C-alpha positions as a LaTeX table, in Angstrom:
\begin{tabular}{lrrr}
\hline
Residue & $x$ (\AA) & $y$ (\AA) & $z$ (\AA) \\
\hline
Unk1 & 47.20 & $-12.16$ & $-59.15$ \\
Unk2 & 45.64 & $-14.23$ & $-56.37$ \\
Unk3 & 44.57 & $-11.08$ & $-54.57$ \\
Unk4 & 42.92 & $-9.77$ & $-57.72$ \\
Unk5 & 41.14 & $-13.05$ & $-58.44$ \\
Unk6 & 39.93 & $-13.96$ & $-54.95$ \\
Unk7 & 39.97 & $-10.65$ & $-52.99$ \\
Unk8 & 41.83 & $-12.23$ & $-50.07$ \\
Unk9 & 42.25 & $-9.03$ & $-48.03$ \\
Unk10 & 38.57 & $-8.15$ & $-48.30$ \\
Unk11 & 37.74 & $-11.59$ & $-46.88$ \\
Unk12 & 40.37 & $-11.19$ & $-44.10$ \\
Unk13 & 42.43 & $-14.20$ & $-45.19$ \\
Unk14 & 45.75 & $-14.98$ & $-46.88$ \\
Unk15 & 47.27 & $-17.54$ & $-49.23$ \\
Unk16 & 48.69 & $-19.74$ & $-46.47$ \\
Unk17 & 45.34 & $-19.94$ & $-44.66$ \\
Unk18 & 43.50 & $-20.78$ & $-47.89$ \\
Unk19 & 45.98 & $-23.56$ & $-48.72$ \\
Unk20 & 45.59 & $-25.10$ & $-45.26$ \\
Unk21 & 41.81 & $-24.82$ & $-45.57$ \\
Unk22 & 41.88 & $-26.50$ & $-49.00$ \\
Unk23 & 44.00 & $-29.36$ & $-47.67$ \\
Unk24 & 41.61 & $-29.76$ & $-44.72$ \\
Unk25 & 38.55 & $-29.94$ & $-46.99$ \\
Unk26 & 40.27 & $-32.40$ & $-49.31$ \\
Unk27 & 41.18 & $-34.76$ & $-46.45$ \\
Unk28 & 37.59 & $-34.61$ & $-45.19$ \\
Unk29 & 36.10 & $-35.62$ & $-48.56$ \\
Unk30 & 38.86 & $-37.71$ & $-50.19$ \\
Unk31 & 37.04 & $-40.90$ & $-49.20$ \\
Unk32 & 34.93 & $-40.39$ & $-52.36$ \\
Unk33 & 38.00 & $-41.45$ & $-54.39$ \\
Unk34 & 37.64 & $-44.96$ & $-52.96$ \\
Unk35 & 33.88 & $-45.15$ & $-52.40$ \\
Unk36 & 32.64 & $-43.89$ & $-55.78$ \\
Unk37 & 34.50 & $-46.45$ & $-57.96$ \\
Unk38 & 33.36 & $-49.16$ & $-55.56$ \\
Unk39 & 29.68 & $-48.19$ & $-55.87$ \\
Unk40 & 29.58 & $-47.39$ & $-59.60$ \\
Unk41 & 31.73 & $-50.43$ & $-60.36$ \\
Unk42 & 28.77 & $-52.63$ & $-59.33$ \\
Unk43 & 27.00 & $-51.50$ & $-62.53$ \\
Unk44 & 29.74 & $-53.01$ & $-64.70$ \\
Unk45 & 31.56 & $-49.72$ & $-65.23$ \\
Unk46 & 35.35 & $-49.93$ & $-65.34$ \\
Unk47 & 36.56 & $-49.01$ & $-61.84$ \\
Unk48 & 39.82 & $-47.48$ & $-63.05$ \\
Unk49 & 37.95 & $-45.26$ & $-65.49$ \\
Unk50 & 35.45 & $-44.27$ & $-62.79$ \\
Unk51 & 38.35 & $-43.36$ & $-60.49$ \\
Unk52 & 39.77 & $-41.01$ & $-63.14$ \\
Unk53 & 36.30 & $-39.58$ & $-63.84$ \\
Unk54 & 35.82 & $-38.99$ & $-60.10$ \\
Unk55 & 39.12 & $-37.12$ & $-59.80$ \\
Unk56 & 38.47 & $-34.99$ & $-62.89$ \\
Unk57 & 34.82 & $-34.25$ & $-62.03$ \\
Unk58 & 35.82 & $-33.16$ & $-58.52$ \\
Unk59 & 38.69 & $-31.05$ & $-59.86$ \\
Unk60 & 36.58 & $-29.36$ & $-62.55$ \\
Unk61 & 33.63 & $-28.78$ & $-60.21$ \\
Unk62 & 35.75 & $-27.32$ & $-57.40$ \\
Unk63 & 37.66 & $-25.10$ & $-59.85$ \\
Unk64 & 34.42 & $-23.79$ & $-61.36$ \\
Unk65 & 33.08 & $-22.96$ & $-57.90$ \\
Unk66 & 36.32 & $-21.22$ & $-56.97$ \\
Unk67 & 36.60 & $-19.11$ & $-60.11$ \\
Unk68 & 32.92 & $-18.36$ & $-60.83$ \\
Unk69 & 31.50 & $-17.88$ & $-57.33$ \\
Unk70 & 34.69 & $-17.34$ & $-55.26$ \\
Unk71 & 33.31 & $-19.57$ & $-52.51$ \\
Unk72 & 35.38 & $-22.03$ & $-50.40$ \\
Unk73 & 33.12 & $-24.90$ & $-51.43$ \\
Unk74 & 34.44 & $-28.10$ & $-53.01$ \\
Unk75 & 32.52 & $-30.45$ & $-55.29$ \\
Unk76 & 32.67 & $-34.16$ & $-56.14$ \\
Unk77 & 30.29 & $-36.96$ & $-57.17$ \\
Unk78 & 27.59 & $-36.97$ & $-54.50$ \\
Unk79 & 26.96 & $-39.69$ & $-51.96$ \\
Unk80 & 23.43 & $-41.02$ & $-52.16$ \\
Unk81 & 23.13 & $-40.02$ & $-55.78$ \\
Unk82 & 25.81 & $-42.56$ & $-56.73$ \\
Unk83 & 23.92 & $-45.23$ & $-54.77$ \\
Unk84 & 20.67 & $-44.26$ & $-56.51$ \\
Unk85 & 22.47 & $-44.43$ & $-59.86$ \\
Unk86 & 23.78 & $-47.94$ & $-59.20$ \\
Unk87 & 21.30 & $-49.76$ & $-57.00$ \\
Unk88 & 18.03 & $-48.24$ & $-58.23$ \\
Unk89 & 18.41 & $-47.12$ & $-61.84$ \\
Unk90 & 20.80 & $-49.85$ & $-63.06$ \\
Unk91 & 20.50 & $-52.89$ & $-60.80$ \\
Unk92 & 16.84 & $-52.52$ & $-59.74$ \\
Unk93 & 15.17 & $-50.87$ & $-62.74$ \\
Unk94 & 17.39 & $-52.66$ & $-65.26$ \\
Unk95 & 18.69 & $-49.72$ & $-67.30$ \\
Unk96 & 22.25 & $-49.69$ & $-68.60$ \\
Unk97 & 24.79 & $-47.43$ & $-66.93$ \\
Unk98 & 25.06 & $-45.54$ & $-70.21$ \\
Unk99 & 21.35 & $-44.63$ & $-70.03$ \\
Unk100 & 21.76 & $-43.74$ & $-66.34$ \\
Unk101 & 24.56 & $-41.34$ & $-67.31$ \\
Unk102 & 22.18 & $-39.88$ & $-69.91$ \\
Unk103 & 19.63 & $-39.28$ & $-67.14$ \\
Unk104 & 22.31 & $-37.52$ & $-65.08$ \\
Unk105 & 23.12 & $-35.33$ & $-68.10$ \\
Unk106 & 19.45 & $-34.40$ & $-68.63$ \\
Unk107 & 18.95 & $-33.56$ & $-64.94$ \\
Unk108 & 22.09 & $-31.38$ & $-65.05$ \\
Unk109 & 20.78 & $-29.56$ & $-68.13$ \\
Unk110 & 17.48 & $-28.86$ & $-66.36$ \\
Unk111 & 19.36 & $-27.76$ & $-63.22$ \\
Unk112 & 21.49 & $-25.44$ & $-65.34$ \\
Unk113 & 18.36 & $-23.91$ & $-66.88$ \\
Unk114 & 16.75 & $-23.53$ & $-63.45$ \\
Unk115 & 19.88 & $-21.76$ & $-62.21$ \\
Unk116 & 20.03 & $-19.41$ & $-65.19$ \\
Unk117 & 16.33 & $-18.47$ & $-65.06$ \\
Unk118 & 16.20 & $-18.44$ & $-61.22$ \\
Unk119 & 13.34 & $-20.94$ & $-61.02$ \\
Unk120 & 15.20 & $-22.87$ & $-58.33$ \\
Unk121 & 14.03 & $-20.50$ & $-55.60$ \\
Unk122 & 10.39 & $-21.17$ & $-56.48$ \\
Unk123 & 10.93 & $-24.93$ & $-56.38$ \\
Unk124 & 12.68 & $-24.85$ & $-53.01$ \\
Unk125 & 10.06 & $-22.56$ & $-51.47$ \\
Unk126 & 7.32 & $-24.93$ & $-52.62$ \\
Unk127 & 8.70 & $-28.00$ & $-50.81$ \\
Unk128 & 8.06 & $-28.06$ & $-47.03$ \\
Unk129 & 11.14 & $-28.18$ & $-44.83$ \\
Unk130 & 10.09 & $-31.46$ & $-43.12$ \\
Unk131 & 9.95 & $-33.20$ & $-46.52$ \\
Unk132 & 13.44 & $-31.94$ & $-47.34$ \\
Unk133 & 14.71 & $-33.39$ & $-44.04$ \\
Unk134 & 12.87 & $-36.64$ & $-44.76$ \\
Unk135 & 14.49 & $-36.99$ & $-48.17$ \\
Unk136 & 17.96 & $-36.51$ & $-46.68$ \\
Unk137 & 17.19 & $-39.02$ & $-43.93$ \\
Unk138 & 15.76 & $-41.51$ & $-46.43$ \\
Unk139 & 18.92 & $-41.33$ & $-48.53$ \\
Unk140 & 20.89 & $-41.88$ & $-45.32$ \\
Unk141 & 18.90 & $-45.03$ & $-44.48$ \\
Unk142 & 19.34 & $-46.20$ & $-48.07$ \\
Unk143 & 23.12 & $-45.77$ & $-47.73$ \\
Unk144 & 23.04 & $-47.58$ & $-44.38$ \\
Unk145 & 21.34 & $-50.62$ & $-45.93$ \\
Unk146 & 23.87 & $-50.68$ & $-48.78$ \\
Unk147 & 26.74 & $-50.35$ & $-46.30$ \\
Unk148 & 25.50 & $-53.21$ & $-44.11$ \\
Unk149 & 24.95 & $-55.35$ & $-47.21$ \\
Unk150 & 28.42 & $-54.62$ & $-48.62$ \\
Unk151 & 29.94 & $-55.48$ & $-45.25$ \\
Unk152 & 28.10 & $-58.80$ & $-45.09$ \\
Unk153 & 26.35 & $-57.79$ & $-41.86$ \\
Unk154 & 22.92 & $-57.85$ & $-43.53$ \\
Unk155 & 22.12 & $-60.66$ & $-45.98$ \\
Unk156 & 19.09 & $-61.82$ & $-47.98$ \\
Unk157 & 16.67 & $-64.15$ & $-46.21$ \\
Unk158 & 13.78 & $-65.79$ & $-48.13$ \\
Unk159 & 11.60 & $-65.93$ & $-45.00$ \\
Unk160 & 12.16 & $-62.42$ & $-43.64$ \\
Unk161 & 13.62 & $-60.57$ & $-46.68$ \\
Unk162 & 16.72 & $-59.64$ & $-44.68$ \\
Unk163 & 18.73 & $-61.36$ & $-41.97$ \\
Unk164 & 21.99 & $-61.20$ & $-40.01$ \\
Unk165 & 25.15 & $-62.32$ & $-41.78$ \\
Unk166 & 27.97 & $-64.42$ & $-40.37$ \\
Unk167 & 29.74 & $-62.05$ & $-37.99$ \\
Unk168 & 32.69 & $-64.42$ & $-37.62$ \\
Unk169 & 33.81 & $-63.69$ & $-41.19$ \\
Unk170 & 36.50 & $-61.05$ & $-41.86$ \\
Unk171 & 34.25 & $-58.64$ & $-43.83$ \\
Unk172 & 31.73 & $-57.83$ & $-41.07$ \\
Unk173 & 34.48 & $-57.64$ & $-38.43$ \\
Unk174 & 36.62 & $-55.25$ & $-40.48$ \\
Unk175 & 33.57 & $-53.10$ & $-41.30$ \\
Unk176 & 32.51 & $-52.81$ & $-37.65$ \\
Unk177 & 36.07 & $-51.96$ & $-36.63$ \\
Unk178 & 36.27 & $-49.28$ & $-39.32$ \\
Unk179 & 32.96 & $-47.71$ & $-38.31$ \\
Unk180 & 33.91 & $-47.49$ & $-34.63$ \\
Unk181 & 37.28 & $-46.01$ & $-35.60$ \\
Unk182 & 35.61 & $-43.30$ & $-37.74$ \\
Unk183 & 33.13 & $-42.46$ & $-34.97$ \\
Unk184 & 35.88 & $-42.16$ & $-32.35$ \\
Unk185 & 38.10 & $-40.03$ & $-34.61$ \\
Unk186 & 35.16 & $-37.77$ & $-35.53$ \\
Unk187 & 34.22 & $-37.40$ & $-31.84$ \\
Unk188 & 37.79 & $-36.32$ & $-31.17$ \\
Unk189 & 37.52 & $-33.88$ & $-34.13$ \\
Unk190 & 40.35 & $-35.46$ & $-36.10$ \\
Unk191 & 40.49 & $-34.05$ & $-39.64$ \\
Unk192 & 39.87 & $-36.69$ & $-42.32$ \\
Unk193 & 38.30 & $-39.20$ & $-39.93$ \\
Unk194 & 36.42 & $-41.02$ & $-42.70$ \\
Unk195 & 39.48 & $-41.24$ & $-44.95$ \\
Unk196 & 41.65 & $-42.49$ & $-42.09$ \\
Unk197 & 39.06 & $-45.15$ & $-41.22$ \\
Unk198 & 38.88 & $-46.44$ & $-44.81$ \\
Unk199 & 42.66 & $-46.54$ & $-45.23$ \\
Unk200 & 43.27 & $-48.09$ & $-41.79$ \\
Unk201 & 40.92 & $-51.00$ & $-42.48$ \\
Unk202 & 42.43 & $-51.45$ & $-45.95$ \\
Unk203 & 46.00 & $-51.57$ & $-44.61$ \\
Unk204 & 45.02 & $-54.00$ & $-41.83$ \\
Unk205 & 43.17 & $-56.29$ & $-44.27$ \\
Unk206 & 46.14 & $-56.32$ & $-46.66$ \\
Unk207 & 48.62 & $-56.92$ & $-43.82$ \\
Unk208 & 46.61 & $-59.89$ & $-42.56$ \\
Unk209 & 46.23 & $-61.32$ & $-46.07$ \\
Unk210 & 42.47 & $-60.80$ & $-46.45$ \\
Unk211 & 42.75 & $-58.36$ & $-49.35$ \\
Unk212 & 45.21 & $-58.11$ & $-52.28$ \\
Unk213 & 47.53 & $-55.11$ & $-52.61$ \\
Unk214 & 47.67 & $-53.43$ & $-56.03$ \\
Unk215 & 50.28 & $-50.81$ & $-55.23$ \\
Unk216 & 50.14 & $-47.12$ & $-54.33$ \\
Unk217 & 51.05 & $-45.01$ & $-57.35$ \\
Unk218 & 51.06 & $-45.35$ & $-61.13$ \\
Unk219 & 50.11 & $-43.43$ & $-64.24$ \\
Unk220 & 46.33 & $-42.81$ & $-64.35$ \\
Unk221 & 44.19 & $-45.53$ & $-65.95$ \\
Unk222 & 42.42 & $-44.84$ & $-69.24$ \\
Unk223 & 39.17 & $-42.90$ & $-69.01$ \\
Unk224 & 38.07 & $-44.23$ & $-72.43$ \\
Unk225 & 35.67 & $-46.92$ & $-71.07$ \\
Unk226 & 33.36 & $-44.23$ & $-69.58$ \\
Unk227 & 34.27 & $-41.00$ & $-71.38$ \\
Unk228 & 31.36 & $-39.75$ & $-73.54$ \\
Unk229 & 29.62 & $-43.12$ & $-73.17$ \\
Unk230 & 26.32 & $-41.65$ & $-71.95$ \\
Unk231 & 23.14 & $-42.59$ & $-73.83$ \\
Unk232 & 21.07 & $-39.40$ & $-73.92$ \\
Unk233 & 18.55 & $-40.79$ & $-76.42$ \\
Unk234 & 17.86 & $-43.80$ & $-74.18$ \\
Unk235 & 17.30 & $-41.47$ & $-71.22$ \\
Unk236 & 14.32 & $-39.89$ & $-73.01$ \\
Unk237 & 12.24 & $-42.94$ & $-72.04$ \\
Unk238 & 8.95 & $-41.87$ & $-70.39$ \\
Unk239 & 9.52 & $-44.29$ & $-67.49$ \\
Unk240 & 12.74 & $-42.42$ & $-66.66$ \\
Unk241 & 10.94 & $-39.15$ & $-65.92$ \\
Unk242 & 10.91 & $-39.81$ & $-62.19$ \\
Unk243 & 14.58 & $-40.87$ & $-62.32$ \\
Unk244 & 15.64 & $-37.62$ & $-64.00$ \\
Unk245 & 13.47 & $-35.72$ & $-61.54$ \\
Unk246 & 15.00 & $-37.57$ & $-58.58$ \\
Unk247 & 18.54 & $-36.72$ & $-59.74$ \\
Unk248 & 17.45 & $-33.10$ & $-60.22$ \\
Unk249 & 15.44 & $-32.82$ & $-57.03$ \\
Unk250 & 18.07 & $-34.27$ & $-54.71$ \\
Unk251 & 20.83 & $-32.25$ & $-56.39$ \\
Unk252 & 18.91 & $-28.97$ & $-56.07$ \\
Unk253 & 18.23 & $-29.40$ & $-52.36$ \\
Unk254 & 21.59 & $-30.98$ & $-51.57$ \\
Unk255 & 23.35 & $-28.03$ & $-53.16$ \\
Unk256 & 21.11 & $-25.44$ & $-51.57$ \\
Unk257 & 21.52 & $-26.92$ & $-48.11$ \\
Unk258 & 25.30 & $-27.14$ & $-48.47$ \\
Unk259 & 25.61 & $-23.59$ & $-49.82$ \\
Unk260 & 23.47 & $-22.16$ & $-47.05$ \\
Unk261 & 25.24 & $-24.11$ & $-44.30$ \\
Unk262 & 28.82 & $-23.48$ & $-45.44$ \\
Unk263 & 28.44 & $-19.81$ & $-46.42$ \\
Unk264 & 26.65 & $-19.06$ & $-43.15$ \\
Unk265 & 29.45 & $-20.68$ & $-41.19$ \\
Unk266 & 32.00 & $-18.70$ & $-43.19$ \\
Unk267 & 30.16 & $-15.43$ & $-42.56$ \\
Unk268 & 29.56 & $-14.89$ & $-46.28$ \\
Unk269 & 25.78 & $-14.36$ & $-46.05$ \\
Unk270 & 24.17 & $-10.93$ & $-45.88$ \\
Unk271 & 22.21 & $-9.47$ & $-42.93$ \\
Unk272 & 19.05 & $-11.33$ & $-43.93$ \\
Unk273 & 20.86 & $-14.66$ & $-44.24$ \\
Unk274 & 20.78 & $-14.62$ & $-48.05$ \\
Unk275 & 23.70 & $-15.84$ & $-50.17$ \\
Unk276 & 24.90 & $-12.94$ & $-52.37$ \\
Unk277 & 26.25 & $-15.09$ & $-55.22$ \\
Unk278 & 23.83 & $-18.02$ & $-55.03$ \\
Unk279 & 23.15 & $-17.82$ & $-58.79$ \\
Unk280 & 26.84 & $-18.09$ & $-59.68$ \\
Unk281 & 27.32 & $-20.96$ & $-57.25$ \\
Unk282 & 24.41 & $-22.90$ & $-58.74$ \\
Unk283 & 25.64 & $-22.29$ & $-62.29$ \\
Unk284 & 29.05 & $-23.68$ & $-61.28$ \\
Unk285 & 27.38 & $-26.64$ & $-59.61$ \\
Unk286 & 25.11 & $-27.55$ & $-62.52$ \\
Unk287 & 27.96 & $-27.13$ & $-65.02$ \\
Unk288 & 30.05 & $-29.52$ & $-62.89$ \\
Unk289 & 27.27 & $-32.12$ & $-63.07$ \\
Unk290 & 27.23 & $-31.78$ & $-66.86$ \\
Unk291 & 30.98 & $-32.39$ & $-67.07$ \\
Unk292 & 30.70 & $-35.33$ & $-64.67$ \\
Unk293 & 28.15 & $-37.15$ & $-66.81$ \\
Unk294 & 30.36 & $-36.67$ & $-69.88$ \\
Unk295 & 33.40 & $-37.99$ & $-68.03$ \\
Unk296 & 31.53 & $-41.00$ & $-66.70$ \\
Unk297 & 30.35 & $-40.49$ & $-63.13$ \\
Unk298 & 27.11 & $-39.88$ & $-61.28$ \\
Unk299 & 25.90 & $-36.40$ & $-60.30$ \\
Unk300 & 28.58 & $-33.99$ & $-59.05$ \\
Unk301 & 27.46 & $-31.82$ & $-56.16$ \\
Unk302 & 28.66 & $-29.47$ & $-53.40$ \\
Unk303 & 30.14 & $-31.19$ & $-50.35$ \\
Unk304 & 29.14 & $-30.34$ & $-46.80$ \\
Unk305 & 32.68 & $-31.40$ & $-45.82$ \\
Unk306 & 33.68 & $-27.96$ & $-47.13$ \\
Unk307 & 32.69 & $-26.76$ & $-43.67$ \\
Unk308 & 35.89 & $-28.39$ & $-42.38$ \\
Unk309 & 37.95 & $-26.06$ & $-44.57$ \\
Unk310 & 35.87 & $-23.06$ & $-43.48$ \\
Unk311 & 36.60 & $-23.98$ & $-39.86$ \\
Unk312 & 40.30 & $-23.90$ & $-40.78$ \\
Unk313 & 39.95 & $-20.34$ & $-42.07$ \\
Unk314 & 38.94 & $-20.79$ & $-45.73$ \\
Unk315 & 36.92 & $-17.82$ & $-46.99$ \\
Unk316 & 37.45 & $-17.59$ & $-50.76$ \\
Unk317 & 37.49 & $-19.63$ & $-53.94$ \\
Unk318 & 41.22 & $-20.20$ & $-53.51$ \\
Unk319 & 40.31 & $-22.91$ & $-50.99$ \\
Unk320 & 38.27 & $-24.68$ & $-53.69$ \\
Unk321 & 41.12 & $-24.27$ & $-56.20$ \\
Unk322 & 43.52 & $-25.99$ & $-53.78$ \\
Unk323 & 41.04 & $-28.87$ & $-53.47$ \\
Unk324 & 40.87 & $-29.08$ & $-57.28$ \\
Unk325 & 44.66 & $-29.31$ & $-57.55$ \\
Unk326 & 44.79 & $-32.06$ & $-54.91$ \\
Unk327 & 42.15 & $-34.09$ & $-56.78$ \\
Unk328 & 44.25 & $-33.79$ & $-59.94$ \\
Unk329 & 47.30 & $-35.06$ & $-58.05$ \\
Unk330 & 45.16 & $-37.97$ & $-56.81$ \\
Unk331 & 44.98 & $-39.29$ & $-60.38$ \\
Unk332 & 48.28 & $-41.05$ & $-59.75$ \\
Unk333 & 46.92 & $-43.09$ & $-56.80$ \\
Unk334 & 44.59 & $-45.39$ & $-58.77$ \\
Unk335 & 46.32 & $-48.63$ & $-57.59$ \\
Unk336 & 45.65 & $-47.64$ & $-53.98$ \\
Unk337 & 41.97 & $-47.01$ & $-54.79$ \\
Unk338 & 41.79 & $-50.42$ & $-56.46$ \\
Unk339 & 43.19 & $-52.07$ & $-53.34$ \\
Unk340 & 40.34 & $-50.83$ & $-51.11$ \\
Unk341 & 37.84 & $-53.68$ & $-50.49$ \\
Unk342 & 34.07 & $-53.21$ & $-50.16$ \\
Unk343 & 34.13 & $-53.89$ & $-46.42$ \\
Unk344 & 36.55 & $-50.94$ & $-46.00$ \\
Unk345 & 34.25 & $-48.46$ & $-47.78$ \\
Unk346 & 31.15 & $-49.77$ & $-45.98$ \\
Unk347 & 32.02 & $-47.93$ & $-42.70$ \\
Unk348 & 32.26 & $-44.66$ & $-44.66$ \\
Unk349 & 28.78 & $-45.20$ & $-46.12$ \\
Unk350 & 27.37 & $-46.04$ & $-42.71$ \\
Unk351 & 28.93 & $-42.95$ & $-41.15$ \\
Unk352 & 27.53 & $-40.70$ & $-43.90$ \\
Unk353 & 24.15 & $-42.30$ & $-43.17$ \\
Unk354 & 24.45 & $-41.22$ & $-39.53$ \\
Unk355 & 25.04 & $-37.62$ & $-40.58$ \\
Unk356 & 22.16 & $-37.61$ & $-43.08$ \\
Unk357 & 19.54 & $-39.07$ & $-40.72$ \\
Unk358 & 20.25 & $-36.49$ & $-38.00$ \\
Unk359 & 17.84 & $-34.05$ & $-39.68$ \\
Unk360 & 14.91 & $-36.08$ & $-38.35$ \\
Unk361 & 15.52 & $-34.48$ & $-34.96$ \\
Unk362 & 14.03 & $-31.24$ & $-36.34$ \\
Unk363 & 10.68 & $-32.82$ & $-37.27$ \\
Unk364 & 7.51 & $-31.93$ & $-35.33$ \\
Unk365 & 6.50 & $-35.50$ & $-34.48$ \\
Unk366 & 3.38 & $-34.33$ & $-32.64$ \\
Unk367 & 1.77 & $-33.26$ & $-35.92$ \\
Unk368 & 0.64 & $-36.50$ & $-37.56$ \\
Unk369 & 0.16 & $-34.80$ & $-40.96$ \\
Unk370 & 3.89 & $-34.07$ & $-40.85$ \\
Unk371 & 5.14 & $-37.19$ & $-39.07$ \\
Unk372 & 3.37 & $-39.64$ & $-41.40$ \\
Unk373 & 4.72 & $-38.28$ & $-44.73$ \\
Unk374 & 8.20 & $-37.92$ & $-43.24$ \\
Unk375 & 8.20 & $-41.54$ & $-42.03$ \\
Unk376 & 6.81 & $-42.82$ & $-45.33$ \\
Unk377 & 9.46 & $-40.89$ & $-47.30$ \\
Unk378 & 12.38 & $-42.03$ & $-45.15$ \\
Unk379 & 11.37 & $-45.71$ & $-44.98$ \\
Unk380 & 10.23 & $-46.19$ & $-48.58$ \\
Unk381 & 13.68 & $-45.37$ & $-49.96$ \\
Unk382 & 15.61 & $-48.27$ & $-48.36$ \\
Unk383 & 12.68 & $-50.71$ & $-48.46$ \\
Unk384 & 12.02 & $-50.21$ & $-52.19$ \\
Unk385 & 15.69 & $-49.58$ & $-53.00$ \\
Unk386 & 14.74 & $-46.31$ & $-54.66$ \\
Unk387 & 15.14 & $-42.63$ & $-53.79$ \\
Unk388 & 12.59 & $-41.75$ & $-56.48$ \\
Unk389 & 9.93 & $-43.97$ & $-54.91$ \\
Unk390 & 10.55 & $-42.41$ & $-51.50$ \\
Unk391 & 10.10 & $-38.90$ & $-52.88$ \\
Unk392 & 6.93 & $-39.95$ & $-54.74$ \\
Unk393 & 5.24 & $-41.62$ & $-51.77$ \\
Unk394 & 6.26 & $-38.76$ & $-49.48$ \\
Unk395 & 4.77 & $-36.09$ & $-51.73$ \\
Unk396 & 1.53 & $-38.02$ & $-52.24$ \\
Unk397 & 1.13 & $-38.74$ & $-48.51$ \\
Unk398 & 1.83 & $-35.10$ & $-47.57$ \\
Unk399 & $-0.69$ & $-33.73$ & $-50.08$ \\
Unk400 & $-3.48$ & $-36.18$ & $-49.17$ \\
Unk401 & $-2.91$ & $-35.77$ & $-45.41$ \\
Unk402 & $-3.15$ & $-31.99$ & $-45.60$ \\
Unk403 & $-6.04$ & $-32.02$ & $-48.07$ \\
Unk404 & $-8.25$ & $-34.55$ & $-46.26$ \\
Unk405 & $-7.72$ & $-32.97$ & $-42.83$ \\
Unk406 & $-8.90$ & $-29.58$ & $-44.06$ \\
Unk407 & $-5.44$ & $-28.03$ & $-44.01$ \\
Unk408 & $-5.30$ & $-27.42$ & $-47.77$ \\
Unk409 & $-4.01$ & $-23.89$ & $-47.19$ \\
Unk410 & $-0.65$ & $-25.48$ & $-46.26$ \\
Unk411 & $-0.37$ & $-26.83$ & $-49.81$ \\
Unk412 & 0.80 & $-25.03$ & $-52.93$ \\
Unk413 & 0.38 & $-25.56$ & $-56.64$ \\
Unk414 & 3.79 & $-27.19$ & $-57.09$ \\
Unk415 & 3.09 & $-29.83$ & $-54.43$ \\
Unk416 & $-0.30$ & $-30.68$ & $-55.89$ \\
Unk417 & 0.96 & $-30.92$ & $-59.48$ \\
Unk418 & 3.95 & $-33.05$ & $-58.49$ \\
Unk419 & 1.76 & $-35.37$ & $-56.40$ \\
Unk420 & $-0.61$ & $-35.92$ & $-59.33$ \\
Unk421 & 2.34 & $-36.67$ & $-61.62$ \\
Unk422 & 3.72 & $-39.16$ & $-59.08$ \\
Unk423 & 0.34 & $-40.92$ & $-58.83$ \\
Unk424 & 0.31 & $-41.27$ & $-62.63$ \\
Unk425 & 3.93 & $-42.49$ & $-62.59$ \\
Unk426 & 3.35 & $-45.11$ & $-59.88$ \\
Unk427 & $-0.06$ & $-46.21$ & $-61.12$ \\
Unk428 & 0.26 & $-46.28$ & $-64.89$ \\
Unk429 & 3.92 & $-46.11$ & $-65.86$ \\
Unk430 & 6.62 & $-48.70$ & $-65.26$ \\
Unk431 & 8.20 & $-48.36$ & $-61.81$ \\
\hline
\end{tabular}
């Protein structure tokens, strides 16, 4: 049956290899089980319910990818998008988490339509590669600021906006220890470095009496507090257009980049570097985001950590199915997730930020019409606490820089239209 479903022989793999690959991918991305409830919980959402929603969204998304596209790619609520959901849409803009879930649902519906009608390719081709790298880097810097704030390393300062926290307190010390541990383990290519770092800091904090211990296993908490609680009608507010677009935009490029990177590493692309079943993969991805919003979590997306499973030999959707099963089993570890303090998840956020900002190395810094929009995009996100604002300022800066320097041929209709819409949004609609 497995051979018929996943064509293991044709992909030169076997059941044992796929199971090992699935376990490897799961260990590399399981930190989301602890980080996502911590981030979304800041909105007032029930952390236990978010934990269950995270497990189920990851399981459903990974299973859809495995069965529909037969790719060894796992899904879960995306990093960066969960921070945008919490710190920008809810805490900064003042919307309820129910409306924010409605915005996630609408963006997933649009993504699903784009995948079905193959408009996604046109959108991706219209956005310059440097701007895509800038968006990823900006999200990374945004995560870094949140991580340093959660750890108590960066604090508010009325004179300078931000300042250095008290480094003699347990929180900052544990966070710095966790970050160094993750970096060292990753440098030594230890599988699950981020997860090990989070759990190690948690265990140490509990052992020393700085954090309470809630247990390891129990029956899953109720999902009722978040299940089907999204407010779709409230998300149809005109001021939420850029929010829906930001969810959509980041998800489209995040997914595309992950699919390209992982399938290329697995040798699943054709001679021209194209992904044969890109349409199926995107349908699975957008459907997973729809389910996630209904369950009660931010946008579900493909995980680049799937590359760890590919390195272990994963070549088919069976790898993703194994990940899905492991996320379902994780439902019974809610007490452990509840025992993880914010300063233990902060190192994970900071490490993800390191990975996301690395794309800036590919920018042509000698071309000021490229360097300026990239810098504006990356810095506006953390400084305005908004991914949407970063995208808007980046697009506007890119378009004006190219237009006013006589390089209008480097622009396209999509860039111009989007820039005009962003000017209208920032100038006349509520930010």
